[in-house]
Coordinates of C-alpha atoms (C1' of nucleotides) in Angstrom, one line a residue:
Chain E
M1 CA 101.7 50.1 54.1
T2 CA 103.0 48.1 51.2
A3 CA 106.7 49.0 50.6
T4 CA 107.3 49.8 47.0
N5 CA 110.7 50.4 45.6
A6 CA 111.9 53.9 45.4
E7 CA 115.2 55.5 44.5
Y8 CA 117.3 55.5 47.7
V9 CA 118.3 59.0 48.7
Q10 CA 121.5 59.4 50.8
C11 CA 121.1 61.8 53.7
A12 CA 124.2 63.6 52.5
E13 CA 122.5 64.3 49.2
C14 CA 119.1 65.1 50.6
V15 CA 117.8 68.1 48.7
L16 CA 115.0 68.8 51.2
R17 CA 117.4 69.3 54.1
R18 CA 119.2 72.0 52.2
K19 CA 116.2 74.3 52.0
P20 CA 116.6 77.4 54.1
L21 CA 113.7 76.4 56.2
F22 CA 115.7 73.6 57.8
R23 CA 118.4 73.8 60.4
P24 CA 121.8 72.8 58.9
L25 CA 123.3 69.7 60.4
S26 CA 126.9 69.3 61.5
D27 CA 129.0 66.6 59.8
A28 CA 128.7 64.5 62.9
E29 CA 124.9 64.9 62.9
I30 CA 124.6 64.0 59.2
K31 CA 126.7 60.9 59.8
F32 CA 124.4 59.9 62.7
V33 CA 121.2 60.6 60.8
A34 CA 122.6 58.6 57.8
E35 CA 123.2 55.7 60.1
M36 CA 119.7 56.1 61.5
K37 CA 118.1 56.0 58.1
T38 CA 117.4 52.4 57.1
A39 CA 115.0 52.7 54.1
H40 CA 113.5 54.9 51.5
V41 CA 110.0 53.8 50.7
A42 CA 107.4 54.8 48.1
V43 CA 103.6 54.7 48.9
R44 CA 100.8 55.0 46.4
P45 CA 97.9 57.4 46.8
R46 CA 95.1 56.3 49.2
E47 CA 97.4 53.7 50.8
H48 CA 97.9 53.8 54.6
I49 CA 101.3 54.6 56.0
I50 CA 100.2 53.9 59.6
E51 CA 96.9 52.8 61.1
T52 CA 95.4 53.7 64.4
G53 CA 96.6 51.5 67.3
Q54 CA 99.6 50.2 65.4
V55 CA 102.5 49.4 67.6
G56 CA 106.2 49.6 66.9
A57 CA 106.0 51.8 63.8
P58 CA 109.5 53.3 63.1
L59 CA 110.1 57.0 63.1
M60 CA 109.8 58.3 59.5
T61 CA 110.0 61.6 57.6
L62 CA 107.9 62.4 54.7
Y63 CA 110.3 63.2 51.8
E64 CA 107.9 63.9 49.0
G65 CA 104.2 64.2 48.4
W66 CA 101.1 64.9 50.6
A67 CA 99.6 62.7 53.3
I68 CA 96.8 63.1 55.9
R69 CA 97.0 62.3 59.6
Y70 CA 93.5 61.5 60.8
R71 CA 91.3 59.9 63.4
R72 CA 87.7 58.8 63.5
G73 CA 85.4 60.6 66.0
I74 CA 81.9 60.2 67.3
G75 CA 79.7 58.5 64.7
G76 CA 82.8 57.2 62.9
R77 CA 83.3 60.5 61.2
R78 CA 86.8 61.2 59.9
H79 CA 88.6 64.2 61.3
I80 CA 91.8 65.2 59.6
L81 CA 94.3 66.3 62.2
S82 CA 96.9 67.7 59.9
F83 CA 98.3 67.5 56.4
V84 CA 101.7 66.0 56.3
L85 CA 104.1 67.8 54.0
P86 CA 107.8 67.2 53.0
G87 CA 110.1 67.4 55.9
D88 CA 107.3 66.6 58.5
P89 CA 107.8 63.7 60.9
V90 CA 105.5 60.7 60.8
A91 CA 104.9 58.4 63.8
A92 CA 107.1 60.3 66.3
E93 CA 104.5 59.1 68.8
S94 CA 105.1 55.5 68.1
A95 CA 108.9 55.7 68.8
L96 CA 108.3 57.1 72.3
L97 CA 104.8 56.3 73.4
G98 CA 104.7 52.8 72.0
K99 CA 101.7 53.2 69.7
V100 CA 100.0 55.7 67.5
E101 CA 96.5 56.9 68.0
Y102 CA 95.9 58.1 64.5
S103 CA 96.2 56.9 61.0
V104 CA 98.3 58.4 58.2
M105 CA 97.3 57.9 54.6
A106 CA 99.0 59.1 51.4
L107 CA 97.0 61.4 49.2
T108 CA 99.5 61.6 46.4
P109 CA 102.4 59.4 45.5
V110 CA 104.6 59.7 48.6
A111 CA 108.3 58.9 49.4
L112 CA 109.3 58.3 53.0
C113 CA 112.6 58.1 54.9
V114 CA 112.5 55.4 57.5
F115 CA 114.8 55.8 60.6
H116 CA 115.4 52.9 62.9
G117 CA 119.1 52.5 62.8
H118 CA 119.3 54.4 66.2
S119 CA 116.7 55.0 68.8
M120 CA 115.5 58.4 69.9
A121 CA 117.3 57.8 73.2
E122 CA 120.6 57.4 71.4
L123 CA 119.9 60.5 69.4
F124 CA 119.2 62.5 72.5
A125 CA 122.4 61.3 74.1
A126 CA 124.6 61.8 71.1
H127 CA 123.3 65.1 69.7
P128 CA 121.7 67.3 72.3
D129 CA 121.5 70.3 70.0
L130 CA 119.5 68.3 67.4
A131 CA 117.3 67.0 70.2
L132 CA 116.7 70.5 71.4
A133 CA 115.7 71.5 67.9
L134 CA 113.3 68.7 67.7
Y135 CA 111.8 69.7 71.1
R136 CA 111.5 73.3 69.8
D137 CA 109.6 72.0 66.8
Q138 CA 107.0 70.3 69.0
L139 CA 106.5 73.6 70.8
E140 CA 105.9 75.4 67.5
G141 CA 103.5 72.7 66.5
I142 CA 101.5 73.2 69.7
R143 CA 101.4 76.9 68.9
S144 CA 99.6 76.1 65.6
F145 CA 97.2 73.8 67.5
D146 CA 96.5 76.6 69.9
F147 CA 95.7 79.0 67.1
E148 CA 93.4 76.4 65.5
A149 CA 91.6 75.8 68.8
V150 CA 90.9 79.5 69.3
N151 CA 89.9 79.9 65.7
G152 CA 87.7 76.9 65.8
S153 CA 85.8 78.2 68.9
T154 CA 85.6 81.9 68.0
G155 CA 85.5 81.9 64.2
D156 CA 83.0 80.8 61.5
A157 CA 83.3 78.7 58.4
V158 CA 85.1 81.4 56.4
A159 CA 87.7 81.9 59.2
Q160 CA 88.4 78.2 59.3
L161 CA 88.9 78.0 55.6
A162 CA 91.0 81.2 55.4
Y163 CA 93.3 79.8 58.1
L164 CA 93.7 76.5 56.3
F165 CA 94.5 78.3 53.0
L166 CA 97.0 80.7 54.5
H167 CA 98.7 78.2 56.8
T168 CA 99.0 75.6 54.1
F169 CA 100.2 78.0 51.5
D170 CA 102.9 79.3 53.9
R171 CA 104.1 75.9 54.8
L172 CA 104.5 75.0 51.2
D173 CA 106.1 78.4 50.4
E174 CA 108.8 77.8 53.2
R175 CA 109.7 74.6 51.5
G176 CA 110.0 76.2 48.1
L177 CA 106.8 74.5 46.8
A178 CA 104.7 77.6 46.2
N179 CA 105.0 79.9 43.2
G180 CA 103.9 83.5 43.5
N181 CA 100.4 83.4 44.9
V182 CA 99.8 79.8 43.7
C183 CA 100.5 76.5 45.4
P184 CA 99.6 72.9 44.8
F185 CA 96.5 71.8 46.7
P186 CA 95.7 68.2 45.7
L187 CA 92.7 67.8 48.0
K188 CA 89.2 66.7 47.4
R189 CA 86.3 68.8 48.8
A190 CA 85.8 65.9 51.3
D191 CA 89.4 66.2 52.5
I192 CA 89.1 69.9 53.2
A193 CA 85.7 69.5 54.8
D194 CA 87.0 66.8 57.2
R195 CA 90.0 69.0 58.0
I196 CA 88.0 72.0 59.2
G197 CA 84.9 70.1 60.4
L198 CA 82.4 71.3 57.8
S199 CA 80.0 69.4 55.6
T200 CA 81.1 69.2 51.9
M201 CA 77.9 71.1 51.0
H202 CA 78.6 74.0 53.3
L203 CA 82.2 74.0 52.2
S204 CA 81.1 74.3 48.7
R205 CA 79.1 77.4 49.5
T206 CA 82.0 78.9 51.5
L207 CA 84.4 78.3 48.6
A208 CA 82.0 79.9 46.3
A209 CA 81.9 83.0 48.5
L210 CA 85.7 83.4 48.5
K211 CA 85.7 82.9 44.8
R212 CA 82.9 85.4 44.2
Q213 CA 84.8 88.0 46.3
R214 CA 88.0 87.3 44.3
I215 CA 89.9 86.4 47.5
A216 CA 91.0 82.9 46.8
T217 CA 90.1 80.0 44.4
L218 CA 90.8 76.4 43.8
I219 CA 91.5 75.6 40.2
D220 CA 92.7 72.3 38.9
G221 CA 94.4 71.1 42.1
N222 CA 96.0 74.5 42.8
L223 CA 95.2 77.1 45.3
H224 CA 95.3 80.7 44.0
I225 CA 95.4 83.4 46.7
S226 CA 94.4 86.6 44.8
N227 CA 93.9 88.9 47.8
R228 CA 96.0 87.8 50.7
A229 CA 95.4 90.9 52.8
R230 CA 91.6 90.3 52.8
L231 CA 92.0 86.6 53.4
A232 CA 94.3 87.3 56.3
R233 CA 91.8 89.7 57.8
L234 CA 89.1 87.1 57.9
V235 CA 91.1 85.1 60.5
H236 CA 93.3 87.7 62.1
Y237 CA 96.2 85.7 60.6
P238 CA 99.4 86.8 62.3
A239 CA 101.9 88.7 60.1
Q240 CA 104.7 86.3 59.2
D241 CA 107.5 86.6 61.7
R242 CA 110.3 85.2 59.7
A243 CA 109.8 81.5 60.6
A244 CA 112.6 80.0 62.6
Q245 CA 114.3 76.9 61.2
H246 CA 112.9 73.5 61.7
A247 CA 114.7 70.4 62.7
I248 CA 114.8 67.6 60.2
L249 CA 116.2 64.1 60.4
Chain J
M1 CA 102.9 89.1 87.8
T2 CA 103.6 90.6 91.2
A3 CA 105.9 88.4 93.2
T4 CA 104.6 87.7 96.6
N5 CA 106.6 85.9 99.3
A6 CA 106.1 82.2 99.6
E7 CA 107.7 79.5 101.6
Y8 CA 110.7 78.3 99.5
V9 CA 110.5 74.6 98.7
Q10 CA 113.8 72.8 98.1
C11 CA 113.7 70.5 95.1
A12 CA 115.0 67.7 97.3
E13 CA 112.0 68.1 99.6
C14 CA 109.4 68.6 96.8
V15 CA 106.4 66.5 97.7
L16 CA 104.9 66.9 94.2
R17 CA 107.8 65.2 92.5
R18 CA 107.4 62.1 94.7
K19 CA 103.9 61.3 93.5
P20 CA 103.9 58.1 91.4
L21 CA 102.7 60.1 88.4
F22 CA 106.1 61.7 88.0
R23 CA 109.3 60.1 86.8
P24 CA 111.9 59.7 89.6
L25 CA 115.0 61.8 89.2
S26 CA 118.5 60.6 89.7
D27 CA 120.7 62.3 92.3
A28 CA 122.6 64.1 89.6
E29 CA 119.3 65.3 88.0
I30 CA 117.9 66.5 91.3
K31 CA 121.1 68.5 91.9
F32 CA 120.9 70.0 88.4
V33 CA 117.2 70.9 88.8
A34 CA 117.9 72.4 92.2
E35 CA 120.5 74.6 90.7
M36 CA 118.1 75.5 88.0
K37 CA 115.4 76.6 90.4
T38 CA 115.9 80.2 91.4
A39 CA 112.6 81.2 93.0
H40 CA 109.4 80.0 94.5
V41 CA 106.7 82.6 93.9
A42 CA 103.1 83.0 95.1
V43 CA 100.4 84.5 92.9
R44 CA 97.0 85.7 93.9
P45 CA 93.7 84.7 92.2
R46 CA 93.0 86.6 88.9
E47 CA 96.6 87.8 88.7
H48 CA 98.4 87.1 85.5
I49 CA 101.5 84.9 85.5
I50 CA 102.3 85.6 81.9
E51 CA 100.7 87.9 79.3
T52 CA 100.5 87.4 75.5
G53 CA 103.5 88.6 73.6
Q54 CA 105.7 88.7 76.7
V55 CA 109.4 88.0 75.9
G56 CA 112.0 86.4 78.1
A57 CA 109.7 84.8 80.7
P58 CA 111.6 82.1 82.5
L59 CA 110.6 78.5 82.5
M60 CA 108.3 77.7 85.5
T61 CA 106.3 74.8 86.9
L62 CA 103.1 75.2 88.7
Y63 CA 103.5 73.8 92.2
E64 CA 100.2 74.4 93.8
G65 CA 96.8 75.8 92.7
W66 CA 94.9 76.2 89.4
A67 CA 95.7 78.5 86.5
I68 CA 94.3 79.0 83.0
R69 CA 96.3 79.3 79.7
Y70 CA 94.2 81.4 77.3
R71 CA 94.2 83.5 74.1
R72 CA 91.7 86.0 72.7
G73 CA 90.2 85.1 69.4
I74 CA 88.0 86.7 66.8
G75 CA 85.8 89.4 68.4
G76 CA 88.1 89.5 71.4
R77 CA 86.5 86.4 72.9
R78 CA 88.6 84.5 75.4
H79 CA 89.4 80.9 74.6
I80 CA 90.9 78.9 77.4
L81 CA 93.5 76.5 75.9
S82 CA 94.1 74.5 79.0
F83 CA 93.9 74.4 82.7
V84 CA 97.3 74.4 84.4
L85 CA 97.5 72.0 87.3
P86 CA 100.3 71.1 89.8
G87 CA 103.3 69.7 88.0
D88 CA 102.5 71.3 84.6
P89 CA 105.1 73.5 83.0
V90 CA 104.3 77.2 82.3
A91 CA 106.0 79.2 79.6
A92 CA 108.1 76.4 78.1
E93 CA 107.5 78.3 74.8
S94 CA 109.2 81.4 76.0
A95 CA 112.4 79.6 76.9
L96 CA 112.8 78.2 73.4
L97 CA 110.8 80.3 71.0
G98 CA 111.5 83.7 72.6
K99 CA 108.0 84.8 73.4
V100 CA 104.7 83.3 74.4
E101 CA 101.5 83.7 72.4
Y102 CA 99.1 83.1 75.2
S103 CA 98.4 84.5 78.7
V104 CA 98.4 82.5 81.9
M105 CA 96.2 83.7 84.8
A106 CA 95.9 82.2 88.3
L107 CA 92.4 81.1 89.2
T108 CA 93.2 80.2 92.8
P109 CA 96.1 81.1 95.0
V110 CA 99.1 79.6 93.1
A111 CA 102.7 78.7 93.9
L112 CA 105.3 78.5 91.2
C113 CA 108.8 77.2 90.9
V114 CA 110.9 79.5 88.7
F115 CA 113.8 77.9 86.8
H116 CA 116.5 80.1 85.3
G117 CA 119.6 78.9 86.8
H118 CA 120.4 76.8 83.7
S119 CA 119.1 77.0 80.2
M120 CA 117.2 74.3 78.4
A121 CA 120.3 73.8 76.2
E122 CA 122.3 73.0 79.3
L123 CA 119.7 70.6 80.5
F124 CA 119.6 68.8 77.2
A125 CA 123.4 68.5 77.1
A126 CA 123.7 67.4 80.7
H127 CA 120.7 65.1 81.1
P128 CA 119.6 63.5 77.9
D129 CA 117.2 61.1 79.7
L130 CA 115.4 63.9 81.4
A131 CA 115.3 65.8 78.1
L132 CA 113.8 62.8 76.4
A133 CA 111.2 62.5 79.1
L134 CA 110.2 66.2 78.5
Y135 CA 110.0 65.5 74.8
R136 CA 107.7 62.5 75.5
D137 CA 105.5 64.7 77.6
Q138 CA 105.0 67.1 74.6
L139 CA 104.0 64.1 72.5
E140 CA 101.4 63.1 75.1
G141 CA 100.1 66.6 75.2
I142 CA 99.6 66.6 71.5
R143 CA 97.7 63.4 71.8
S144 CA 95.2 65.2 74.1
F145 CA 95.0 68.1 71.6
D146 CA 94.2 65.6 68.9
F147 CA 91.4 64.0 70.9
E148 CA 90.0 67.4 71.6
A149 CA 90.1 68.5 68.0
V150 CA 88.3 65.4 66.9
N151 CA 85.8 65.6 69.7
G152 CA 85.3 69.3 68.9
S153 CA 84.5 68.7 65.3
T154 CA 82.4 65.5 65.7
G155 CA 80.8 65.8 69.1
D156 CA 78.1 68.1 70.6
A157 CA 77.9 70.2 73.7
V158 CA 77.4 67.2 76.0
A159 CA 80.4 65.4 74.5
Q160 CA 82.7 68.4 75.1
L161 CA 81.6 68.8 78.7
A162 CA 81.9 65.0 79.3
Y163 CA 85.5 65.1 78.0
L164 CA 86.4 68.1 80.1
F165 CA 85.0 66.5 83.2
L166 CA 86.7 63.1 82.7
H167 CA 90.1 64.5 81.6
T168 CA 90.3 67.0 84.4
F169 CA 89.2 64.5 87.0
D170 CA 91.8 62.0 85.8
R171 CA 94.6 64.5 85.8
L172 CA 93.7 65.5 89.3
D173 CA 93.4 61.9 90.4
E174 CA 96.9 61.0 89.0
R175 CA 98.2 63.8 91.2
G176 CA 96.4 62.4 94.3
L177 CA 94.0 65.4 94.3
A178 CA 90.8 63.5 93.7
N179 CA 88.9 61.7 96.4
G180 CA 86.6 58.8 95.3
N181 CA 84.4 60.2 92.6
V182 CA 84.8 63.8 93.7
C183 CA 87.5 66.3 92.8
P184 CA 88.0 70.1 93.3
F185 CA 86.7 72.2 90.4
P186 CA 87.1 75.8 91.3
L187 CA 85.8 77.2 88.0
K188 CA 83.1 79.7 87.2
R189 CA 80.5 78.9 84.5
A190 CA 82.3 81.4 82.3
D191 CA 85.6 79.5 82.7
I192 CA 84.1 76.2 81.6
A193 CA 82.2 77.9 78.8
D194 CA 85.3 79.6 77.4
R195 CA 87.2 76.3 77.7
I196 CA 84.8 74.3 75.5
G197 CA 83.6 77.1 73.3
L198 CA 80.0 77.3 74.6
S199 CA 77.9 80.3 75.7
T200 CA 77.3 80.3 79.5
M201 CA 73.6 80.0 78.9
H202 CA 73.9 76.9 76.8
L203 CA 76.4 75.5 79.3
S204 CA 73.9 76.0 82.0
R205 CA 71.4 73.9 80.1
T206 CA 73.9 71.2 79.4
L207 CA 75.0 71.0 83.1
A208 CA 71.4 70.8 84.1
A209 CA 70.9 67.8 81.7
L210 CA 73.9 65.9 83.2
K211 CA 72.6 66.7 86.7
R212 CA 69.0 65.6 85.8
Q213 CA 70.3 62.3 84.5
R214 CA 72.4 61.8 87.6
I215 CA 75.6 61.5 85.7
A216 CA 77.7 64.4 87.1
T217 CA 77.1 67.5 89.1
L218 CA 79.0 70.6 90.2
I219 CA 78.4 71.3 93.9
D220 CA 80.1 74.0 95.8
G221 CA 83.3 74.1 93.8
N222 CA 83.6 70.3 93.5
L223 CA 82.9 68.0 90.6
H224 CA 81.0 64.8 91.5
I225 CA 81.0 62.1 88.9
S226 CA 78.2 59.8 89.9
N227 CA 78.0 57.6 86.8
R228 CA 81.4 57.4 85.1
A229 CA 80.5 54.7 82.7
R230 CA 77.6 56.8 81.2
L231 CA 79.7 59.9 81.1
A232 CA 82.5 58.1 79.3
R233 CA 80.1 56.7 76.8
L234 CA 79.0 60.2 75.8
V235 CA 82.5 61.0 74.4
H236 CA 83.9 57.6 73.6
Y237 CA 86.4 58.4 76.3
P238 CA 89.3 55.9 76.0
A239 CA 89.8 53.4 78.9
Q240 CA 92.6 54.4 81.1
D241 CA 95.8 52.8 80.0
R242 CA 97.9 53.1 83.0
A243 CA 99.3 56.6 82.4
A244 CA 103.0 56.7 81.9
Q245 CA 105.1 58.8 84.1
H246 CA 105.5 62.5 83.3
A247 CA 108.7 64.4 83.5
I248 CA 108.9 67.2 86.0
L249 CA 111.5 69.8 86.8
Chain N
dC1 C1' 78.1 55.9 25.5
dG2 C1' 76.9 54.3 30.2
dG3 C1' 78.3 54.2 35.1
dC4 C1' 81.2 56.0 38.5
dT5 C1' 82.7 59.6 41.8
dT6 C1' 82.8 64.4 42.8
dC7 C1' 80.8 68.8 43.1
dT8 C1' 77.0 72.3 43.4
dT9 C1' 72.5 74.1 44.6
dG10 C1' 68.1 74.3 46.9
dA11 C1' 64.8 73.3 50.9
dT12 C1' 64.3 72.1 55.5
dC13 C1' 65.8 71.4 60.2
dA14 C1' 68.3 71.6 64.7
dA15 C1' 72.0 72.9 67.8
dG16 C1' 73.5 76.4 69.9
dG17 C1' 74.0 81.7 70.0
dT18 C1' 72.0 86.1 71.5
dC19 C1' 69.0 89.1 74.0
dA20 C1' 66.5 89.9 78.0
dA21 C1' 64.5 89.1 82.4
dC22 C1' 64.9 87.3 86.7
dC23 C1' 66.9 84.7 90.6
dT24 C1' 70.8 83.7 93.9
dT25 C1' 75.0 84.2 96.1
dT26 C1' 78.7 87.0 97.7
dG27 C1' 80.4 91.0 99.4
dT28 C1' 80.6 95.7 101.5
dG29 C1' 79.7 99.8 104.1
dG30 C1' 76.7 101.8 107.6
Chain I
dC1 C1' 73.4 92.5 111.5
dC2 C1' 71.0 94.5 107.8
dA3 C1' 70.6 96.9 103.2
dC4 C1' 71.9 97.1 99.0
dA5 C1' 75.0 96.5 95.2
dA6 C1' 77.4 93.7 92.1
dA7 C1' 78.6 89.5 90.2
dG8 C1' 77.3 85.0 88.9
dG9 C1' 73.8 81.7 87.4
dT10 C1' 69.3 80.1 85.3
dT11 C1' 65.4 80.3 82.2
dG12 C1' 62.7 81.5 78.1
dA13 C1' 61.9 83.5 73.3
dC14 C1' 63.8 84.1 69.1
dC15 C1' 67.4 83.9 65.4
dT16 C1' 71.6 82.3 62.8
dT17 C1' 74.8 79.1 61.2
dG18 C1' 75.7 75.2 59.3
dA19 C1' 73.9 70.1 59.0
dT20 C1' 71.0 67.1 56.6
dC21 C1' 68.3 65.4 52.8
dA22 C1' 67.5 65.4 48.0
dA23 C1' 68.1 66.3 43.2
dG24 C1' 71.0 67.4 39.5
dA25 C1' 75.3 68.8 36.9
dA26 C1' 80.2 67.9 35.8
dG27 C1' 84.0 65.2 35.2
dC28 C1' 86.4 60.9 34.4
dC29 C1' 87.3 56.5 32.8
dG30 C1' 86.0 51.9 31.2

DNA sequence: CGGCTTCTTGATCAAGGTCAACCTTTGTGG
DNA sequence: CCACAAAGGTTGACCTTGATCAAGAAGCCG
C-alpha cells in the first residue's frame, strides 16, 4: 500500500459514525478512539491495502469506497471472501493473531482510518462496553458466513447471486448509500464471479436470466432491484429484523 | 434438550482446561468462571442441545463428546456448519444476539457446562484479558471459515474431504484425543456428506478412492490417516504453525 | 482508427447429483 | 439364538449444472 495524502478526518467529526447503523460512542470512548487513530490514508483503485502473509499491519477501518478481501485457492484461483464497505474493519486479524491470511485490494478510490495509537488489549481494558460490541459484531459476521455456507451447499447459481445482491444492497442501505431500489455496484463481472465461485460465462447467463425476468439488473455500475420479493424467494432470504447497531472505531 | 443428571465437575478440577491447548486462567478468573458455571448437563445421542430460533439459551461449553451445529437450507436440506468438540463454545450467539440461527445436536453422549451465573458484559468488565482471548478465538474461527470458503469454491470433492479429515484430526490431536495417526470419528456417511455438501453416494466413491490410494480410511468409527503428506497436498493444507492457545470458560 | 479489456453467446465436456437396486450391519422380538 | 426388519452403505446407469474452450461483440482510451 502506498500512502497517498487524504484530508484528515477527526473522529469527533466522523460522519460515518453518526449513521444510525452504528452504536453511539460515549465521550470517553471518542477520546480513546481519537487517540488510537494515527492516520487517514487514501488508496487508489487496484492498489493493495494488505497482502497475504503480511505481519504487523495495524488495525484499520474503511472510511470511504469499496475494497475486496480475497485469497487464492487451489490452482491459484482468486476467491473473494467479502466486500469491504465503509465502517468495516480491515486487518483485525493482524492486530491479534500476528499476521493476515488474506489480501485486501481497493476497487474504487478508498480512504482508511489507521489505528495504532493504542493496542486492542488497552481498548479491552479501558472500554469493556466497546469491546463487547466488537465481539458481538464478530458473532454477527459469523452468522452471515453460516448463511453463505448453507446457501453455497444447497443453492444453485441463481441463489448465490440473489443472496449477494440482497445482502450487499442491505449493507449499503444501512449505511445510507442506497437510494430507493438502486445502489452503487462498482464490480466487474470477474469480481462477482470470484465472489460466488462461478465462471464469468455462467455468471453472464445467470445475470441475463434475472434481467429477463425483470427481477434485478446491473446498469452502469449500479444494481437495480426491481422485484425484491421474487429475488428474496430465490434464496429464502430472511426478512429484515431491524439490524442491531454495529461497533465502529 | 432434556437435562439428564451428570457428575458435576468443578471448574477448579476441570481436566479439559489443563490441556496445553487452552490458555491458563488466573486464580481470579477461575473464581469468576466457577461462579458463572451453574450446571453440568448430560445429553444423549441424537438429542438437540439447541434448536433454530431458540431465544435465551445460556452460554455453554461442550465438555465431553461430539455434537453438530447445523442449519437447513434450500429444499430443507441439512447443512452441518461445524462439529462441536470438547472445549468449544455452544450458543455464544444467543447470549449476545438474543437468539440462535442454528441447531445443535449431540452425536455421541455429551456433557455440557452451563454458564449463566454472570453475563458476558460482566465478564468483559471484570476480566478484559479473558475477553480479549475470546475475541481472538472468534478471529481464528473466521480464519477457518475463510479457508473452507476458498476450498469450497476452488476445490473438488477430494479436497473437501481431505480438509475435513486433516482439520478434524488436528483439532482432536490438540485436545489430546488423537493417538498416532488415528482419531475417533463417530460420524455416519450422511453426517460427513452434509458437512461438505456432497451426496452420500458420491462421498462413498470419494472415500473409496482415498482408501484405494492408501491415504486415509474410516474403520469402525475411527479415522486412520496413513499418508498425511499426500492428504495435505490434495488441499494445500497449511503446515501447522504451532496453534496458539484458545480461551475456554 | 487500431488495440486493449470486458462482456456475451454457443458448443462441448465433466463432476457430481439423482434414482434404483442391492449388500451389510445393527437391532429387536419371539 | 435365530428371523426378520430397518437403517446404513455401496455400486451402477443416467442426467443436470455449470466449467471450459472458442469466437465474436461492445466499450474505452490512446
